[in-house]
Every structure is written in structure tokens, then in C-alpha cells.
mmCIF file of C-alpha atoms in Angstrom:
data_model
loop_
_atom_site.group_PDB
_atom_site.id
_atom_site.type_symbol
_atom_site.label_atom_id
_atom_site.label_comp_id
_atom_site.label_asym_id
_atom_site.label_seq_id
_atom_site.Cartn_x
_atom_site.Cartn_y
_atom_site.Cartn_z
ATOM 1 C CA UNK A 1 -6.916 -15.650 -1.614
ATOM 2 C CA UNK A 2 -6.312 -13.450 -4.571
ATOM 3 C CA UNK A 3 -2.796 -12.818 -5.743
ATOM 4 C CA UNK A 4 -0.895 -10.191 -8.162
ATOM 5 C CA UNK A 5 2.020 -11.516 -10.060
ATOM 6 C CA UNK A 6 5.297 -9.496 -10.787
ATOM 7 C CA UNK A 7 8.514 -10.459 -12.242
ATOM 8 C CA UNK A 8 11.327 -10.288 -9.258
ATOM 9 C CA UNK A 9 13.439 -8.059 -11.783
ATOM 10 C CA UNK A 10 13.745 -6.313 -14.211
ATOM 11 C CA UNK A 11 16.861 -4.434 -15.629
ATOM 12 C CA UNK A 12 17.755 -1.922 -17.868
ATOM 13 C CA UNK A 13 20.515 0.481 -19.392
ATOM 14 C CA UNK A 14 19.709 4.567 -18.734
ATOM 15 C CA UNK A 15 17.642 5.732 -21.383
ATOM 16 C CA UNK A 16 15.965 2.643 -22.343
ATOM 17 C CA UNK A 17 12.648 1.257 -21.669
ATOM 18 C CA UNK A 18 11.517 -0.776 -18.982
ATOM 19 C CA UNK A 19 8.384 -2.822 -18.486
ATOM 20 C CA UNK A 20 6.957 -3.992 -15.467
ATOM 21 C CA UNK A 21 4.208 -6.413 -15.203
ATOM 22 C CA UNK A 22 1.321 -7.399 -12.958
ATOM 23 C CA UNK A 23 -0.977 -10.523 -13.560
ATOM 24 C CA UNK A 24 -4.336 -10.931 -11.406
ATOM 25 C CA UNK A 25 -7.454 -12.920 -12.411
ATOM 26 C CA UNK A 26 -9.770 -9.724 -11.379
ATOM 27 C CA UNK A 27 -7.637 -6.787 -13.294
ATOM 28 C CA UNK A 28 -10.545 -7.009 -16.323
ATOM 29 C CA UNK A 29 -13.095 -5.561 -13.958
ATOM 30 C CA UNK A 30 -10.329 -3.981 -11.303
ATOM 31 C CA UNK A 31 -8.150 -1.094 -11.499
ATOM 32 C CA UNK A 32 -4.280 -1.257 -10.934
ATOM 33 C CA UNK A 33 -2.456 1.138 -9.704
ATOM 34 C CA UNK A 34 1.437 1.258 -9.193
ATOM 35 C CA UNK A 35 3.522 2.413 -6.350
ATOM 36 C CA UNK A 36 7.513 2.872 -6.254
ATOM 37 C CA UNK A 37 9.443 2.761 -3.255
ATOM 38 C CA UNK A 38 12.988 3.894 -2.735
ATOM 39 C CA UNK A 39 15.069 1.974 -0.038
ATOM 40 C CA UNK A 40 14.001 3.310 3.307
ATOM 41 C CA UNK A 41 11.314 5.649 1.899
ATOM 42 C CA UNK A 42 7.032 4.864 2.170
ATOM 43 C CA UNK A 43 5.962 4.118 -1.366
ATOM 44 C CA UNK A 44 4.847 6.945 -3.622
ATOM 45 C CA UNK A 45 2.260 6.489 -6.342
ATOM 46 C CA UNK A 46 3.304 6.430 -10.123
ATOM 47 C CA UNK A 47 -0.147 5.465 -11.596
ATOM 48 C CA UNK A 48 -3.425 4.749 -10.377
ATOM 49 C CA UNK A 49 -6.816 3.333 -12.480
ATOM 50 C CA UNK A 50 -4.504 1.497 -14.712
ATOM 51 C CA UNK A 51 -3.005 4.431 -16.551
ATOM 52 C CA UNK A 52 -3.149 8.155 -14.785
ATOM 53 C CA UNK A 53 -0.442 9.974 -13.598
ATOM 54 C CA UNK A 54 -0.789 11.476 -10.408
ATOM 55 C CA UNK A 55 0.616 15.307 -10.718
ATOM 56 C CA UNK A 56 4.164 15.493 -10.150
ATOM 57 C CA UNK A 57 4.412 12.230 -11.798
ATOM 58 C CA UNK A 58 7.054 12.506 -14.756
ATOM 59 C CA UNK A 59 6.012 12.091 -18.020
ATOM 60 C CA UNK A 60 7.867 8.623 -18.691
ATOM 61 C CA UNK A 61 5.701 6.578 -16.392
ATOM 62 C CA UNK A 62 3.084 5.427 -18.244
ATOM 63 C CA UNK A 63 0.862 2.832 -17.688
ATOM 64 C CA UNK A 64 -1.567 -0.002 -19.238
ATOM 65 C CA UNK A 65 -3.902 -2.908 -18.619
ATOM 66 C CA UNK A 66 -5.806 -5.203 -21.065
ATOM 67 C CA UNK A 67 -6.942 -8.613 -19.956
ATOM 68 C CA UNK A 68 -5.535 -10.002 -16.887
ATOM 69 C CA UNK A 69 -2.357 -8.213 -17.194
ATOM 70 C CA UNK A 70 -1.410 -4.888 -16.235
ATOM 71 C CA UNK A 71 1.781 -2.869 -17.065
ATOM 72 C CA UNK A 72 4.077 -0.234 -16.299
ATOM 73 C CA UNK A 73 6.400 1.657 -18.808
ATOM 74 C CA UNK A 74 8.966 3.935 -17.865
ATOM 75 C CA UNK A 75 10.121 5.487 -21.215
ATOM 76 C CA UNK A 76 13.785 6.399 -20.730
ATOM 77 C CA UNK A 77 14.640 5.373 -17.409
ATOM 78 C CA UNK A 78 16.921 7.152 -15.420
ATOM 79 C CA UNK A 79 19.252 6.397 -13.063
ATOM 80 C CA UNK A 80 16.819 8.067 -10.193
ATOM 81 C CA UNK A 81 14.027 5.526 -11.068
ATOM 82 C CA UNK A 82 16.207 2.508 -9.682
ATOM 83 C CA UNK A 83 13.168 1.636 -6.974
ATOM 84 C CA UNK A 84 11.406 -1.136 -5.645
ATOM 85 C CA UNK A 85 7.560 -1.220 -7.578
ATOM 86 C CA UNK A 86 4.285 -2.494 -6.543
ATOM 87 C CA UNK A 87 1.116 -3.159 -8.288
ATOM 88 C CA UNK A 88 -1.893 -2.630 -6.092
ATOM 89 C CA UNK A 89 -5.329 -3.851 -6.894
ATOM 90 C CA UNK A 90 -8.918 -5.122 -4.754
ATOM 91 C CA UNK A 91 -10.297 -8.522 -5.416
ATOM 92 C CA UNK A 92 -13.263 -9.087 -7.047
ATOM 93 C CA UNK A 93 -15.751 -10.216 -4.527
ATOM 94 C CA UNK A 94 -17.158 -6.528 -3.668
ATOM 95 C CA UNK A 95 -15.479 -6.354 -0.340
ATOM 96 C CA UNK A 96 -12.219 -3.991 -1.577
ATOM 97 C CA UNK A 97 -10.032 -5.785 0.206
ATOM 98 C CA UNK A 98 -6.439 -4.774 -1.036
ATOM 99 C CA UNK A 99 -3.706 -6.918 -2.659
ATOM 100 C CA UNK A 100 -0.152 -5.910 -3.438
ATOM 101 C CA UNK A 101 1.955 -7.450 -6.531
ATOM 102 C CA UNK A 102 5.119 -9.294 -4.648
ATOM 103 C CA UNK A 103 7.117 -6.502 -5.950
ATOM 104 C CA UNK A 104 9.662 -5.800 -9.190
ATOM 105 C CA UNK A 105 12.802 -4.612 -8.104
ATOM 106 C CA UNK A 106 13.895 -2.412 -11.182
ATOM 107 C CA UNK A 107 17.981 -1.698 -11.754
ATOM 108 C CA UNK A 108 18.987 1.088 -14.035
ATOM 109 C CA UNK A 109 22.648 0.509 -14.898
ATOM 110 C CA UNK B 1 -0.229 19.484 4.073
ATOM 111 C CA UNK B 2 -1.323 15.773 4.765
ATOM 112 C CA UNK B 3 0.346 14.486 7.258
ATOM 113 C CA UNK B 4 0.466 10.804 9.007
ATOM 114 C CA UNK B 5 2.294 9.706 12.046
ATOM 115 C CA UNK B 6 2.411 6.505 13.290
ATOM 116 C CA UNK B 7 3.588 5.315 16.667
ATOM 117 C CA UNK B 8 3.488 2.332 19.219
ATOM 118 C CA UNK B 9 5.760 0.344 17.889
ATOM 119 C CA UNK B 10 8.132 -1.865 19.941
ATOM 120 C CA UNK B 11 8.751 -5.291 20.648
ATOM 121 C CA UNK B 12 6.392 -7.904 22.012
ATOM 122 C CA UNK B 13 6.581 -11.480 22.728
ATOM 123 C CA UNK B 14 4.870 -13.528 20.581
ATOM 124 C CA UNK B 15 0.942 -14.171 21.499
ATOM 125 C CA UNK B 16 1.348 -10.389 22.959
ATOM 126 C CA UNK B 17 -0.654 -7.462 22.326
ATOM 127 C CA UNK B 18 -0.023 -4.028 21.058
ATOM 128 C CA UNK B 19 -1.971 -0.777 19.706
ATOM 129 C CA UNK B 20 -0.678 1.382 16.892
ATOM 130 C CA UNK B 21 -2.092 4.772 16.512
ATOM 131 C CA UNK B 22 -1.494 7.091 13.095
ATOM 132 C CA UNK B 23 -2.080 11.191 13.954
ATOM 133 C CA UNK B 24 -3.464 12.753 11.197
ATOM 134 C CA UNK B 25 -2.982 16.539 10.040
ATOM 135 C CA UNK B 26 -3.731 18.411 7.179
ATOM 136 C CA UNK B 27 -6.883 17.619 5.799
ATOM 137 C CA UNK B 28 -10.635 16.441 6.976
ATOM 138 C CA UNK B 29 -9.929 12.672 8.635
ATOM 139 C CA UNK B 30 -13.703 12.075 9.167
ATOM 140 C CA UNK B 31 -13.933 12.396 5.157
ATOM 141 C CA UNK B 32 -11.410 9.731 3.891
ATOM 142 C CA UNK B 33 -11.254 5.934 4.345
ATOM 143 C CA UNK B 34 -7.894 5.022 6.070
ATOM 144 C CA UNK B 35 -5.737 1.999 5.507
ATOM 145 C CA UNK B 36 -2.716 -0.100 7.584
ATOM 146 C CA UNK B 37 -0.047 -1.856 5.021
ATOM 147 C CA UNK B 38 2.404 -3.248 6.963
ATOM 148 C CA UNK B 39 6.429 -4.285 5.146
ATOM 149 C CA UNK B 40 8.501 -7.460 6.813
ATOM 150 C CA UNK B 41 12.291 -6.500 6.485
ATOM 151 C CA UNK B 42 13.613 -7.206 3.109
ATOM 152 C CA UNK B 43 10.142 -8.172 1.684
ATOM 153 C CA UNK B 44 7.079 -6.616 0.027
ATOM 154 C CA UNK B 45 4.451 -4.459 0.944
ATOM 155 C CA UNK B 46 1.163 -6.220 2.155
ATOM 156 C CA UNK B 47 -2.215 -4.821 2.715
ATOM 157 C CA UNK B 48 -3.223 -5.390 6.483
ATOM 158 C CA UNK B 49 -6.828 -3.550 6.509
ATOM 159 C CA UNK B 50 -9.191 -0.619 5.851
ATOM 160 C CA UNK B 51 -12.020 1.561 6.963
ATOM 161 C CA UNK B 52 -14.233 3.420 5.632
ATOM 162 C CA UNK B 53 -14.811 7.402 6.788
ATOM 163 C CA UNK B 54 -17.359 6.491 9.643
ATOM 164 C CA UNK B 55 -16.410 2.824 10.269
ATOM 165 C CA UNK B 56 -19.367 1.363 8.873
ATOM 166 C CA UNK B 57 -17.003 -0.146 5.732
ATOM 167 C CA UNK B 58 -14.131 -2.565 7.448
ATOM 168 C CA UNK B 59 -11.870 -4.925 5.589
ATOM 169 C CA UNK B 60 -9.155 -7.166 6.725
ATOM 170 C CA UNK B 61 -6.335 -9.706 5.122
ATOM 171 C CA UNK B 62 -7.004 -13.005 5.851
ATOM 172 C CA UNK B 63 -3.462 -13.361 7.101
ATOM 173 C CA UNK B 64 -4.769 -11.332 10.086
ATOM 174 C CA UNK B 65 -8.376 -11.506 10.568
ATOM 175 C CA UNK B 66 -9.933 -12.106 13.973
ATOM 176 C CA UNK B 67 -6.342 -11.109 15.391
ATOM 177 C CA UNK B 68 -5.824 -7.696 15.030
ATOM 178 C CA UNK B 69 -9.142 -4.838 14.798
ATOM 179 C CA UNK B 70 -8.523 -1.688 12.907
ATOM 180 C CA UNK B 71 -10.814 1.431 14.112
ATOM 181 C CA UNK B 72 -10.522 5.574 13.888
ATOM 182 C CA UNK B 73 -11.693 8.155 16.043
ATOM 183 C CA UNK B 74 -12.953 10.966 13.837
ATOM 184 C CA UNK B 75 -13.304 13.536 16.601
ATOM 185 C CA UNK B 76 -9.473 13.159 17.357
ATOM 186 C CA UNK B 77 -8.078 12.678 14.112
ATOM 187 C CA UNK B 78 -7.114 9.069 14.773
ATOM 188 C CA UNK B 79 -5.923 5.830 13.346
ATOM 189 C CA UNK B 80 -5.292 2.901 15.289
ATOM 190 C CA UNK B 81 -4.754 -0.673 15.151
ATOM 191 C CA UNK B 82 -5.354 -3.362 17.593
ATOM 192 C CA UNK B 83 -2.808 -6.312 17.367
ATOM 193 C CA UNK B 84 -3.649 -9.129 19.323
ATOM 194 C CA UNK B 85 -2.312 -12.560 19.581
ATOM 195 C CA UNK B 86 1.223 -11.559 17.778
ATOM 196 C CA UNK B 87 3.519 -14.232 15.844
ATOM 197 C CA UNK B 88 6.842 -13.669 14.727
ATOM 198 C CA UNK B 89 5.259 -13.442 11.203
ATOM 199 C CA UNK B 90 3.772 -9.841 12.114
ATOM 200 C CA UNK B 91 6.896 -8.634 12.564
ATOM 201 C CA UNK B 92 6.807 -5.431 10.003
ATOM 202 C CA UNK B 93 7.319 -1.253 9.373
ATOM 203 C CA UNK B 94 3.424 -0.628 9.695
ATOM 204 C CA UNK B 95 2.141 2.189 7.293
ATOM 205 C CA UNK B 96 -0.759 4.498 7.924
ATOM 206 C CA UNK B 97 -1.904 5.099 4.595
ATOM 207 C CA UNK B 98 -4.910 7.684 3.259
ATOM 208 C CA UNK B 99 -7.223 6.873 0.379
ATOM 209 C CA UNK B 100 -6.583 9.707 -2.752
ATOM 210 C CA UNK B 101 -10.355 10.428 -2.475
ATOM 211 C CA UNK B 102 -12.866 9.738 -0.100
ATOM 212 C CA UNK B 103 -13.082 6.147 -0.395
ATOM 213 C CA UNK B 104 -10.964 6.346 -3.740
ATOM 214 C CA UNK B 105 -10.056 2.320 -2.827
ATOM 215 C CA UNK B 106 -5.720 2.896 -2.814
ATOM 216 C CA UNK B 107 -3.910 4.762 -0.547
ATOM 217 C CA UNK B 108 -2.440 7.618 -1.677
ATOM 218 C CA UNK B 109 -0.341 9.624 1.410
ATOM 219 C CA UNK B 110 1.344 7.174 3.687
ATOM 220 C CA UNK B 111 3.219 7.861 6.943
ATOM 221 C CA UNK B 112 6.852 6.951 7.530
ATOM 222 C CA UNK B 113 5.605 3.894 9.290
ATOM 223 C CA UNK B 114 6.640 2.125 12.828
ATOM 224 C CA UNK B 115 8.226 -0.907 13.386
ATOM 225 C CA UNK B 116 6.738 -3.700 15.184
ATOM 226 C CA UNK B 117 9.183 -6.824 16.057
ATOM 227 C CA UNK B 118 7.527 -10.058 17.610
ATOM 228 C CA UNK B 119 10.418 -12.237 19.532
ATOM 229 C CA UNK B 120 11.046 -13.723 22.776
#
């Protein structure tokens, strides 16, 4: 079955950048899209069709894919953006079945 | 305001049976394709199933195809989900999730989600 790839972890210092990525044979033909989930809350989206912002979105997420691998920037991360995050994405046979990334837990310290 | 509520969750035995049901409000259910994600505790977010506005579009994971059956009731504003044949394995929040447009492909608004735990 088709799989997304994430990094467990990823940290970073307030203020700096963080990068999150997602690796999936399909992502040249299929949009990502990128969720963030706060401990005990449903996920929220960040970014969907590889790089829009959803309104209400801040500015900082940002988001990219070229290849096989998509990414996620948060430019300036703040202490509030310590979440769980998820890349989503269908497979490639036509049928849109969903997949989830296993998840990047990102720590803003 | 979108709104999704889930509810019948509870705790089965394993190879038992339950039904899950998502209420929505807020906007035109018989329009948008609807979607069950489902969260084991302390793990990621999987993608159980979809269907499409008038059911003619449905989609499972393999991890629970010919188990559970996923199906809407446009006239009452209805989600549900059929779980059959339950393993420990299932145990999970399950989310009710919307598509962002009609059958955009990602869920967008998600419920708060209800808890299904499989054990003797």
C-alpha cells in the first residue's frame, strides 16, 4: 500500500525556521496537503495543494513540493506552533484513497 | 457554521460490532463527500474511508476493507460507519471529517471525534 514518509522530529529555537518533510512515490502527480494537531485537539489544516494557505492561516506556513518530496516551512516559529503535523495525500491509482504521513512532532524551545 | 458530531463510541469485545454516526450542521451535507480518519492513542492519524456526495464514489483502507462499511443519509444529514468484526487494532478517537469542496479530495472541518476501545 502506498506510504508518506516524515521525520519523527524536528526541533527548533523560537524565531527560527523549521522544515518538515513528506516523501511519497505519487506526490509528482498528487497534491499534499498538511494538517497540525495540538494535543487533544482534531487537526486543523495549514496547507493544502502543496502550497496554499487556507484563510486564517498565518503567514509563516508556507509550503512546497518538487519531485517526490513535499515540504513544510514555518518561517519564525513560535512557541504556539509546538504541534503534532501530518502530510496528507491520495495514491495514484485513481481511486483517492487517502494516506497520512506517520506524523512530525515539531518542538519549539 | 459547519458543524460535526460524532457519537457511538464505547467499548466492544473484539470480533464485536458497532455503528458510529457523525450529525452534520451548517452547511448542504448532500453536496460534500464525507470522510472517517480514525487516531490510536499516542499514534498518528490514519485515513479509514470516504464517500462521495450521493454514495456512488466509496473508498476504504485496506487495513479495514470488507470489515467495516461507511454510508450517509443525505435526507438526515448523516454520517455513519459500520464496524464489524472489531480487533484490538481498531481501537481509535474516530473523526468525521468534511471535504473543503465538494469532492475537494482532503478533509477540511473535522468533528471532535469518539472513542472506540476493542478489549475483552
Amino acid at each position: 500500500s502506498y506510504e508518506l514518509t516524515q521525520p519523527p522530529s524536528v526541533s527548533v529555537s523560537p524565531g527560527q525556521t523549521a522544515r518538515i518533510t513528506c516523501s511519497g512515490d505519487a506526490l509528482p502527480k498528487k497534491y499534499a496537503y498538511w494538517y497540525q494537531q495540538k494535543s487533544g485537539q482534531a487537526p486543523v489544516l495549514v496547507i493544502y495543494e502543496d502550497s496554499k494557505r487556507p484563510s486564517g492561516i498565518p503567514e509563516r506556513f508556507s509550503g512546497s513540493s518538487s519531485g517526490t518530496m513535499a515540504t513544510l516551512t514555518i518561517s519564525g516559529a513560535q512557541v504556539e506552533d509546538e504541534a503534532d503535523y501530518y502530510c496528507y495525500s491520495t495514491d495514484s491509482s485513481g481511486n483517492h484513497r487517502g494516506v497520512f504521513g506517520g506524523g512530525t512532532k515539531l518542538t519549539v524551545l | 457554521e459547519v458543524q460535526l458530531v460524532e457519537s457511538g463510541g464505547g467499548l466492544v469485545k473484539p470480533g464485536g460490532s458497532l455503528r458510529l454516526s457523525c450529525a452534520a450542521s451548517g452547511f448542504t451535507f448532500s453536496s460534500y463527500s464525507m470522510n472517517w480518519v480514525r487516531q490510536a492513542p499516542g499514534k498518528g492519524l490514519e485515513w479509514v474511508s470516504s464517500i462521495s456526495s450521493s454514495s456512488s464514489y466509496i473508498y476504504y483502507a485496506d487495513s479495514v476493507k470488507g470489515r467495516f462499511t461507511i454510508s450517509r443519509d443525505n435526507a438526515k444529514n448523516s454520517l455513519y460507519l459500520q464496524m464489524n468484526s472489531l480487533r484490538a487494532e481498531d481501537t481509535a478517537v474516530y473523526y468525521c471529517a468534511r471535504d473543503a469542496t465538494g469532492s475537494s479530495g482532503y478533509p477540511y472541518y473535522w468533528g471532535q471525534g469518539t472513542l472506540v476501545t476493542v478489549s475483552s
